[in-house]
């Protein structure tokens, strides 16, 4: 299975990518996670990308493409979470997939209104041990769990200002990719305001794999 998840910030791309990977064995390629790993390593590149990340701006395309490219040939298939995010990245992805002789099965657009997203992001917590994403109301972090002891932290870019900027960039640059993929017959839109398991079911239906 090779699918691309498109969606505004907080629509559940990371949440669904993890669930889809668990159910299908596909690899998760999350450029956001790669950016955060680089920041954590405190490398020169990490310090550079942190400035973009914390402001809610896109990291320059060449850096993101270099991060994603080595994973695209994975034989187990993949779920792309957060890449491509503009037309230039989509075109580079097309070229790379052609070189690798692999095809995208589906592009899934997770749809939710901005107001719901701001609420979701302010309640998001991520485990520093497992990377799993939680929500303080909808999917609370476990207490005293050996499987996931946490700590459960808020992301540096989940400030109101950065969230607003990320949504603005999504509508300007990423949302037009829906037309880009619809023209190729690859797009399917999924209502992401439903519960987390319901969204997973609908995505699996759309890509032809049952939960
Ligand atoms: P990235 O990590 O990709 O962040 P994002 O796009 O802002 O997306 P989010 O992770 O905020 O949202 P999500 O849709 O994954 O939601 P989640 O599943 O966590 O990118 C971070 C930064 O890296 C970018 O700003 C940029 O600087 C850089 N970057 C990354 N890729 C790039 C690229 N291609 N080009 C340039 N720069 C790039 O869910 C959110 C919350 O909602 C959670 O708490 C979850 O539990 C809850 N939730 C999820 N689904 C549901 C549901 N159905 N019902 C109730 N609650 C739910």
PDB file of C-alpha atoms and ligand atoms in Angstrom:
ATOM      1  CA  UNK A   1       0.000   0.000   0.000  1.00  0.00           C
ATOM      2  CA  UNK A   2       1.311   3.447  -0.903  1.00  0.00           C
ATOM      3  CA  UNK A   3      -0.839   6.303   0.241  1.00  0.00           C
ATOM      4  CA  UNK A   4      -0.430  10.009   0.739  1.00  0.00           C
ATOM      5  CA  UNK A   5      -2.279  11.675   3.605  1.00  0.00           C
ATOM      6  CA  UNK A   6      -3.180  15.302   3.021  1.00  0.00           C
ATOM      7  CA  UNK A   7      -4.967  17.376   5.612  1.00  0.00           C
ATOM      8  CA  UNK A   8      -4.851  20.511   7.682  1.00  0.00           C
ATOM      9  CA  UNK A   9      -2.907  20.578  10.933  1.00  0.00           C
ATOM     10  CA  UNK A  10      -4.735  18.495  13.525  1.00  0.00           C
ATOM     11  CA  UNK A  11      -6.889  16.600  11.018  1.00  0.00           C
ATOM     12  CA  UNK A  12      -5.255  13.404  12.286  1.00  0.00           C
ATOM     13  CA  UNK A  13      -2.572  12.592   9.685  1.00  0.00           C
ATOM     14  CA  UNK A  14      -0.069  11.409  12.324  1.00  0.00           C
ATOM     15  CA  UNK A  15      -2.760   9.538  14.286  1.00  0.00           C
ATOM     16  CA  UNK A  16      -4.088   7.761  11.195  1.00  0.00           C
ATOM     17  CA  UNK A  17      -0.635   7.080   9.713  1.00  0.00           C
ATOM     18  CA  UNK A  18       0.295   5.127  12.840  1.00  0.00           C
ATOM     19  CA  UNK A  19      -2.953   3.123  12.832  1.00  0.00           C
ATOM     20  CA  UNK A  20      -2.727   2.377   9.098  1.00  0.00           C
ATOM     21  CA  UNK A  21       0.895   1.280   9.412  1.00  0.00           C
ATOM     22  CA  UNK A  22       0.000  -1.058  12.287  1.00  0.00           C
ATOM     23  CA  UNK A  23      -2.825  -2.630  10.272  1.00  0.00           C
ATOM     24  CA  UNK A  24      -1.049  -2.965   6.928  1.00  0.00           C
ATOM     25  CA  UNK A  25       2.678  -3.186   7.733  1.00  0.00           C
ATOM     26  CA  UNK A  26       3.428  -0.119   5.603  1.00  0.00           C
ATOM     27  CA  UNK A  27       6.191   2.247   6.690  1.00  0.00           C
ATOM     28  CA  UNK A  28       5.301   5.702   8.003  1.00  0.00           C
ATOM     29  CA  UNK A  29       7.190   8.502   6.302  1.00  0.00           C
ATOM     30  CA  UNK A  30       6.476  11.604   8.366  1.00  0.00           C
ATOM     31  CA  UNK A  31       8.491  14.643   7.363  1.00  0.00           C
ATOM     32  CA  UNK A  32       7.248  16.409  10.518  1.00  0.00           C
ATOM     33  CA  UNK A  33       8.748  13.628  12.687  1.00  0.00           C
ATOM     34  CA  UNK A  34      11.983  13.854  10.692  1.00  0.00           C
ATOM     35  CA  UNK A  35      12.121  17.594  11.295  1.00  0.00           C
ATOM     36  CA  UNK A  36      11.534  17.091  15.045  1.00  0.00           C
ATOM     37  CA  UNK A  37      14.226  14.347  15.206  1.00  0.00           C
ATOM     38  CA  UNK A  38      16.705  16.685  13.553  1.00  0.00           C
ATOM     39  CA  UNK A  39      15.803  19.426  16.053  1.00  0.00           C
ATOM     40  CA  UNK A  40      16.241  17.004  18.955  1.00  0.00           C
ATOM     41  CA  UNK A  41      19.730  16.066  17.737  1.00  0.00           C
ATOM     42  CA  UNK A  42      20.714  19.757  17.998  1.00  0.00           C
ATOM     43  CA  UNK A  43      22.673  19.497  14.722  1.00  0.00           C
ATOM     44  CA  UNK A  44      23.373  22.564  12.606  1.00  0.00           C
ATOM     45  CA  UNK A  45      20.511  21.509  10.317  1.00  0.00           C
ATOM     46  CA  UNK A  46      18.321  20.943  13.369  1.00  0.00           C
ATOM     47  CA  UNK A  47      18.909  24.491  14.602  1.00  0.00           C
ATOM     48  CA  UNK A  48      18.095  25.821  11.141  1.00  0.00           C
ATOM     49  CA  UNK A  49      14.827  23.905  10.742  1.00  0.00           C
ATOM     50  CA  UNK A  50      13.732  24.697  14.326  1.00  0.00           C
ATOM     51  CA  UNK A  51      13.248  28.339  13.367  1.00  0.00           C
ATOM     52  CA  UNK A  52      10.793  27.392  10.612  1.00  0.00           C
ATOM     53  CA  UNK A  53       9.074  24.710  12.688  1.00  0.00           C
ATOM     54  CA  UNK A  54       8.436  26.842  15.756  1.00  0.00           C
ATOM     55  CA  UNK A  55       6.986  29.690  13.669  1.00  0.00           C
ATOM     56  CA  UNK A  56       4.697  27.268  11.819  1.00  0.00           C
ATOM     57  CA  UNK A  57       6.445  27.993   8.486  1.00  0.00           C
ATOM     58  CA  UNK A  58       7.315  25.351   5.889  1.00  0.00           C
ATOM     59  CA  UNK A  59      10.924  24.149   5.919  1.00  0.00           C
ATOM     60  CA  UNK A  60      12.614  24.790   2.508  1.00  0.00           C
ATOM     61  CA  UNK A  61      11.674  22.181  -0.109  1.00  0.00           C
ATOM     62  CA  UNK A  62      15.231  20.961  -0.793  1.00  0.00           C
ATOM     63  CA  UNK A  63      15.775  20.032   2.874  1.00  0.00           C
ATOM     64  CA  UNK A  64      12.436  18.191   3.097  1.00  0.00           C
ATOM     65  CA  UNK A  65      12.978  16.301  -0.167  1.00  0.00           C
ATOM     66  CA  UNK A  66      16.428  15.142   1.020  1.00  0.00           C
ATOM     67  CA  UNK A  67      14.836  13.836   4.223  1.00  0.00           C
ATOM     68  CA  UNK A  68      11.963  11.955   2.545  1.00  0.00           C
ATOM     69  CA  UNK A  69      13.658  10.575  -0.578  1.00  0.00           C
ATOM     70  CA  UNK A  70      15.715   7.713   0.929  1.00  0.00           C
ATOM     71  CA  UNK A  71      12.534   6.078   2.299  1.00  0.00           C
ATOM     72  CA  UNK A  72      10.394   6.098  -0.835  1.00  0.00           C
ATOM     73  CA  UNK A  73      11.700   2.786  -2.199  1.00  0.00           C
ATOM     74  CA  UNK A  74      10.615   0.850   0.940  1.00  0.00           C
ATOM     75  CA  UNK A  75       9.346  -2.545  -0.322  1.00  0.00           C
ATOM     76  CA  UNK A  76       6.707  -2.807   2.441  1.00  0.00           C
ATOM     77  CA  UNK A  77       4.948   0.281   1.037  1.00  0.00           C
ATOM     78  CA  UNK A  78       4.369   3.544   2.871  1.00  0.00           C
ATOM     79  CA  UNK A  79       2.026   6.101   4.301  1.00  0.00           C
ATOM     80  CA  UNK A  80       3.243   9.607   3.551  1.00  0.00           C
ATOM     81  CA  UNK A  81       2.317  11.961   6.391  1.00  0.00           C
ATOM     82  CA  UNK A  82       2.918  15.639   5.685  1.00  0.00           C
ATOM     83  CA  UNK A  83       4.665  15.315   2.320  1.00  0.00           C
ATOM     84  CA  UNK A  84       4.135  16.697  -0.296  1.00  0.00           C
ATOM     85  CA  UNK A  85       2.871  20.033   0.988  1.00  0.00           C
ATOM     86  CA  UNK A  86       3.041  22.204  -2.143  1.00  0.00           C
ATOM     87  CA  UNK A  87       3.098  21.726  -5.900  1.00  0.00           C
ATOM     88  CA  UNK A  88       6.895  21.830  -6.195  1.00  0.00           C
ATOM     89  CA  UNK A  89       7.188  18.972  -3.681  1.00  0.00           C
ATOM     90  CA  UNK A  90       4.424  17.022  -5.467  1.00  0.00           C
ATOM     91  CA  UNK A  91       6.284  17.311  -8.787  1.00  0.00           C
ATOM     92  CA  UNK A  92       9.567  16.197  -7.209  1.00  0.00           C
ATOM     93  CA  UNK A  93       7.742  13.259  -5.643  1.00  0.00           C
ATOM     94  CA  UNK A  94       6.295  12.286  -9.045  1.00  0.00           C
ATOM     95  CA  UNK A  95       9.781  12.317 -10.592  1.00  0.00           C
ATOM     96  CA  UNK A  96      11.287  10.265  -7.781  1.00  0.00           C
ATOM     97  CA  UNK A  97       8.520   7.647  -7.912  1.00  0.00           C
ATOM     98  CA  UNK A  98       8.944   7.356 -11.655  1.00  0.00           C
ATOM     99  CA  UNK A  99      12.693   6.727 -11.188  1.00  0.00           C
ATOM    100  CA  UNK A 100      11.861   4.066  -8.583  1.00  0.00           C
ATOM    101  CA  UNK A 101       9.108   2.631 -10.810  1.00  0.00           C
ATOM    102  CA  UNK A 102       6.495   2.714  -8.042  1.00  0.00           C
ATOM    103  CA  UNK A 103       3.010   4.232  -7.999  1.00  0.00           C
ATOM    104  CA  UNK A 104       0.779   5.933  -5.471  1.00  0.00           C
ATOM    105  CA  UNK A 105      -2.412   3.912  -4.770  1.00  0.00           C
ATOM    106  CA  UNK A 106      -4.500   6.672  -3.191  1.00  0.00           C
ATOM    107  CA  UNK A 107      -4.270  10.228  -1.926  1.00  0.00           C
ATOM    108  CA  UNK A 108      -6.496  10.616   1.121  1.00  0.00           C
ATOM    109  CA  UNK A 109      -7.599  14.122   2.101  1.00  0.00           C
ATOM    110  CA  UNK A 110      -8.678  14.289   5.750  1.00  0.00           C
ATOM    111  CA  UNK A 111     -11.325  17.020   6.031  1.00  0.00           C
ATOM    112  CA  UNK A 112     -12.194  19.027   9.140  1.00  0.00           C
ATOM    113  CA  UNK A 113     -13.110  22.671   9.811  1.00  0.00           C
ATOM    114  CA  UNK A 114     -10.446  25.007  11.245  1.00  0.00           C
ATOM    115  CA  UNK A 115     -12.274  25.639  14.559  1.00  0.00           C
ATOM    116  CA  UNK A 116     -12.268  21.928  15.424  1.00  0.00           C
ATOM    117  CA  UNK A 117      -8.583  21.707  14.552  1.00  0.00           C
ATOM    118  CA  UNK A 118      -7.429  24.478  16.866  1.00  0.00           C
ATOM    119  CA  UNK A 119      -9.234  22.702  19.723  1.00  0.00           C
ATOM    120  CA  UNK A 120      -7.643  19.365  18.864  1.00  0.00           C
ATOM    121  CA  UNK A 121      -4.138  20.769  18.649  1.00  0.00           C
ATOM    122  CA  UNK A 122      -4.321  22.555  21.969  1.00  0.00           C
ATOM    123  CA  UNK A 123      -5.188  19.209  23.636  1.00  0.00           C
ATOM    124  CA  UNK A 124      -2.548  17.173  21.814  1.00  0.00           C
ATOM    125  CA  UNK A 125       0.168  15.440  23.825  1.00  0.00           C
ATOM    126  CA  UNK A 126       2.950  13.212  22.457  1.00  0.00           C
ATOM    127  CA  UNK A 127       4.823  10.484  24.302  1.00  0.00           C
ATOM    128  CA  UNK A 128       8.546  11.133  24.433  1.00  0.00           C
ATOM    129  CA  UNK A 129       9.105   7.382  24.817  1.00  0.00           C
ATOM    130  CA  UNK A 130       7.030   5.913  21.971  1.00  0.00           C
ATOM    131  CA  UNK A 131       6.119   8.934  19.839  1.00  0.00           C
ATOM    132  CA  UNK A 132       2.442   7.980  20.090  1.00  0.00           C
ATOM    133  CA  UNK A 133       0.007  10.881  19.823  1.00  0.00           C
ATOM    134  CA  UNK A 134      -2.750  11.390  22.422  1.00  0.00           C
ATOM    135  CA  UNK A 135      -5.439  13.945  23.169  1.00  0.00           C
ATOM    136  CA  UNK A 136      -6.256  14.970  26.732  1.00  0.00           C
ATOM    137  CA  UNK A 137     -10.012  14.491  26.094  1.00  0.00           C
ATOM    138  CA  UNK A 138     -10.485  12.171  23.068  1.00  0.00           C
ATOM    139  CA  UNK A 139      -7.591   9.774  23.615  1.00  0.00           C
ATOM    140  CA  UNK A 140      -5.959  10.452  26.996  1.00  0.00           C
ATOM    141  CA  UNK A 141      -2.368   9.378  27.725  1.00  0.00           C
ATOM    142  CA  UNK A 142      -2.197   6.262  29.945  1.00  0.00           C
ATOM    143  CA  UNK A 143      -1.305   6.572  33.617  1.00  0.00           C
ATOM    144  CA  UNK A 144       1.366   4.322  35.159  1.00  0.00           C
ATOM    145  CA  UNK A 145       1.662   2.288  31.947  1.00  0.00           C
ATOM    146  CA  UNK A 146       4.781   0.154  31.382  1.00  0.00           C
ATOM    147  CA  UNK A 147       4.025   0.069  27.664  1.00  0.00           C
ATOM    148  CA  UNK A 148       4.065   3.845  27.398  1.00  0.00           C
ATOM    149  CA  UNK A 149       5.434   5.587  30.496  1.00  0.00           C
ATOM    150  CA  UNK A 150       5.648   8.988  28.759  1.00  0.00           C
ATOM    151  CA  UNK A 151       6.405  11.785  29.596  1.00  0.00           C
ATOM    152  CA  UNK A 152       3.582  13.239  27.486  1.00  0.00           C
ATOM    153  CA  UNK A 153       4.541  16.653  26.198  1.00  0.00           C
ATOM    154  CA  UNK A 154       3.100  19.472  24.123  1.00  0.00           C
ATOM    155  CA  UNK A 155       4.839  20.327  20.824  1.00  0.00           C
ATOM    156  CA  UNK A 156       6.770  23.607  20.477  1.00  0.00           C
ATOM    157  CA  UNK A 157       4.663  24.545  17.422  1.00  0.00           C
ATOM    158  CA  UNK A 158       1.312  23.988  19.151  1.00  0.00           C
ATOM    159  CA  UNK A 159       1.077  27.643  20.176  1.00  0.00           C
ATOM    160  CA  UNK A 160      -1.989  29.552  18.998  1.00  0.00           C
ATOM    161  CA  UNK A 161       0.102  31.803  16.736  1.00  0.00           C
ATOM    162  CA  UNK A 162       1.952  28.932  15.042  1.00  0.00           C
ATOM    163  CA  UNK A 163      -1.267  26.893  14.666  1.00  0.00           C
ATOM    164  CA  UNK A 164      -2.955  29.843  12.898  1.00  0.00           C
ATOM    165  CA  UNK A 165       0.059  30.283  10.592  1.00  0.00           C
ATOM    166  CA  UNK A 166       0.157  26.544   9.755  1.00  0.00           C
ATOM    167  CA  UNK A 167      -3.532  26.545   8.839  1.00  0.00           C
ATOM    168  CA  UNK A 168      -3.044  29.631   6.657  1.00  0.00           C
ATOM    169  CA  UNK A 169      -0.185  27.940   4.794  1.00  0.00           C
ATOM    170  CA  UNK A 170      -2.249  24.765   4.453  1.00  0.00           C
ATOM    171  CA  UNK A 171      -5.093  26.609   2.717  1.00  0.00           C
ATOM    172  CA  UNK A 172      -2.709  28.579   0.469  1.00  0.00           C
ATOM    173  CA  UNK A 173      -0.224  25.901  -0.554  1.00  0.00           C
ATOM    174  CA  UNK A 174      -1.326  22.395   0.389  1.00  0.00           C
ATOM    175  CA  UNK A 175      -5.067  22.392  -0.231  1.00  0.00           C
ATOM    176  CA  UNK A 176      -4.599  23.024  -4.007  1.00  0.00           C
ATOM    177  CA  UNK A 177      -2.888  19.612  -4.143  1.00  0.00           C
ATOM    178  CA  UNK A 178      -6.356  18.070  -3.844  1.00  0.00           C
ATOM    179  CA  UNK A 179      -7.077  19.260  -7.404  1.00  0.00           C
ATOM    180  CA  UNK A 180      -3.619  18.127  -8.510  1.00  0.00           C
ATOM    181  CA  UNK A 181      -4.370  14.549  -7.395  1.00  0.00           C
ATOM    182  CA  UNK A 182      -8.096  14.612  -8.288  1.00  0.00           C
ATOM    183  CA  UNK A 183      -7.092  15.256 -11.916  1.00  0.00           C
ATOM    184  CA  UNK A 184      -5.070  12.017 -11.777  1.00  0.00           C
ATOM    185  CA  UNK A 185      -8.044  10.114 -10.299  1.00  0.00           C
ATOM    186  CA  UNK A 186      -6.199   9.423  -7.053  1.00  0.00           C
ATOM    187  CA  UNK A 187      -8.029  11.630  -4.561  1.00  0.00           C
ATOM    188  CA  UNK A 188     -10.501  10.453  -1.966  1.00  0.00           C
ATOM    189  CA  UNK A 189     -11.937  12.795   0.672  1.00  0.00           C
ATOM    190  CA  UNK A 190     -12.636  11.490   4.164  1.00  0.00           C
ATOM    191  CA  UNK A 191     -14.627  13.211   6.929  1.00  0.00           C
ATOM    192  CA  UNK A 192     -12.032  13.545   9.712  1.00  0.00           C
ATOM    193  CA  UNK A 193     -14.474  14.915  12.293  1.00  0.00           C
ATOM    194  CA  UNK A 194     -15.647  11.383  13.093  1.00  0.00           C
ATOM    195  CA  UNK A 195     -14.030   9.195  15.774  1.00  0.00           C
ATOM    196  CA  UNK A 196     -10.444   8.001  15.300  1.00  0.00           C
ATOM    197  CA  UNK A 197     -11.422   4.315  14.559  1.00  0.00           C
ATOM    198  CA  UNK A 198     -14.213   5.408  12.185  1.00  0.00           C
ATOM    199  CA  UNK A 199     -11.764   7.515  10.193  1.00  0.00           C
ATOM    200  CA  UNK A 200      -9.328   4.573   9.985  1.00  0.00           C
ATOM    201  CA  UNK A 201     -12.108   2.290   8.681  1.00  0.00           C
ATOM    202  CA  UNK A 202     -13.089   4.801   6.035  1.00  0.00           C
ATOM    203  CA  UNK A 203      -9.498   5.244   4.882  1.00  0.00           C
ATOM    204  CA  UNK A 204      -8.976   1.469   4.682  1.00  0.00           C
ATOM    205  CA  UNK A 205     -12.200   1.169   2.683  1.00  0.00           C
ATOM    206  CA  UNK A 206     -10.976   3.873   0.354  1.00  0.00           C
ATOM    207  CA  UNK A 207      -7.670   2.133  -0.278  1.00  0.00           C
ATOM    208  CA  UNK A 208      -9.323  -1.259  -0.599  1.00  0.00           C
ATOM    209  CA  UNK A 209      -8.010  -2.837   2.628  1.00  0.00           C
ATOM    210  CA  UNK A 210     -10.391  -3.799   5.431  1.00  0.00           C
ATOM    211  CA  UNK A 211      -9.727  -3.136   9.133  1.00  0.00           C
TER     212      UNK A 211
HETATM  213  P1  LIG B   1       3.889  18.074  10.947  1.00  0.00           P
HETATM  214  O1  LIG B   1       4.400  17.280  12.070  1.00  0.00           O
HETATM  215  O2  LIG B   1       3.526  17.378   9.693  1.00  0.00           O
HETATM  216  O3  LIG B   1       2.706  18.938  11.524  1.00  0.00           O
HETATM  217  P2  LIG B   1       1.355  19.442  10.907  1.00  0.00           P
HETATM  218  O4  LIG B   1       1.190  19.362   9.453  1.00  0.00           O
HETATM  219  O5  LIG B   1       1.222  20.786  11.544  1.00  0.00           O
HETATM  220  O6  LIG B   1       0.337  18.397  11.341  1.00  0.00           O
HETATM  221  P3  LIG B   1       0.059  17.990  12.767  1.00  0.00           P
HETATM  222  O7  LIG B   1       1.065  16.971  13.209  1.00  0.00           O
HETATM  223  O8  LIG B   1      -0.091  19.200  13.644  1.00  0.00           O
HETATM  224  O9  LIG B   1      -1.399  17.379  12.619  1.00  0.00           O
HETATM  225  P4  LIG B   1      -1.889  15.926  12.279  1.00  0.00           P
HETATM  226  O10 LIG B   1      -2.847  16.018  11.147  1.00  0.00           O
HETATM  227  O11 LIG B   1      -0.757  14.942  12.163  1.00  0.00           O
HETATM  228  O12 LIG B   1      -2.759  15.625  13.585  1.00  0.00           O
HETATM  229  P5  LIG B   1      -2.571  14.550  14.746  1.00  0.00           P
HETATM  230  O13 LIG B   1      -2.726  13.173  14.221  1.00  0.00           O
HETATM  231  O14 LIG B   1      -1.346  14.855  15.574  1.00  0.00           O
HETATM  232  O15 LIG B   1       4.932  19.218  10.534  1.00  0.00           O
HETATM  233  C1  LIG B   1       5.554  20.047  11.515  1.00  0.00           C
HETATM  234  C2  LIG B   1       6.443  21.076  10.841  1.00  0.00           C
HETATM  235  O16 LIG B   1       7.497  20.408  10.092  1.00  0.00           O
HETATM  236  C3  LIG B   1       5.765  21.967   9.780  1.00  0.00           C
HETATM  237  O17 LIG B   1       5.089  23.067  10.356  1.00  0.00           O
HETATM  238  C4  LIG B   1       6.976  22.385   8.928  1.00  0.00           C
HETATM  239  O18 LIG B   1       7.730  23.381   9.569  1.00  0.00           O
HETATM  240  C5  LIG B   1       7.792  21.104   8.857  1.00  0.00           C
HETATM  241  N1  LIG B   1       7.418  20.250   7.721  1.00  0.00           N
HETATM  242  C6  LIG B   1       6.914  18.971   7.785  1.00  0.00           C
HETATM  243  N2  LIG B   1       6.680  18.509   6.549  1.00  0.00           N
HETATM  244  C7  LIG B   1       7.034  19.493   5.681  1.00  0.00           C
HETATM  245  C8  LIG B   1       7.006  19.601   4.259  1.00  0.00           C
HETATM  246  N3  LIG B   1       6.569  18.599   3.473  1.00  0.00           N
HETATM  247  N4  LIG B   1       7.450  20.760   3.695  1.00  0.00           N
HETATM  248  C9  LIG B   1       7.908  21.767   4.458  1.00  0.00           C
HETATM  249  N5  LIG B   1       7.945  21.737   5.807  1.00  0.00           N
HETATM  250  C10 LIG B   1       7.518  20.601   6.415  1.00  0.00           C
HETATM  251  O19 LIG B   1      -3.896  14.895  15.616  1.00  0.00           O
HETATM  252  C11 LIG B   1      -4.021  16.119  16.299  1.00  0.00           C
HETATM  253  C12 LIG B   1      -4.756  15.894  17.649  1.00  0.00           C
HETATM  254  O20 LIG B   1      -6.111  15.536  17.396  1.00  0.00           O
HETATM  255  C13 LIG B   1      -4.167  14.769  18.499  1.00  0.00           C
HETATM  256  O21 LIG B   1      -4.214  15.150  19.847  1.00  0.00           O
HETATM  257  C14 LIG B   1      -5.097  13.567  18.221  1.00  0.00           C
HETATM  258  O22 LIG B   1      -5.164  12.683  19.335  1.00  0.00           O
HETATM  259  C15 LIG B   1      -6.431  14.261  17.981  1.00  0.00           C
HETATM  260  N6  LIG B   1      -7.255  13.567  16.985  1.00  0.00           N
HETATM  261  C16 LIG B   1      -6.852  13.045  15.788  1.00  0.00           C
HETATM  262  N7  LIG B   1      -7.886  12.510  15.124  1.00  0.00           N
HETATM  263  C17 LIG B   1      -8.997  12.720  15.900  1.00  0.00           C
HETATM  264  C18 LIG B   1     -10.388  12.395  15.763  1.00  0.00           C
HETATM  265  N8  LIG B   1     -10.859  11.753  14.659  1.00  0.00           N
HETATM  266  N9  LIG B   1     -11.234  12.778  16.755  1.00  0.00           N
HETATM  267  C19 LIG B   1     -10.758  13.421  17.865  1.00  0.00           C
HETATM  268  N10 LIG B   1      -9.461  13.735  18.062  1.00  0.00           N
HETATM  269  C20 LIG B   1      -8.573  13.390  17.104  1.00  0.00           C
END
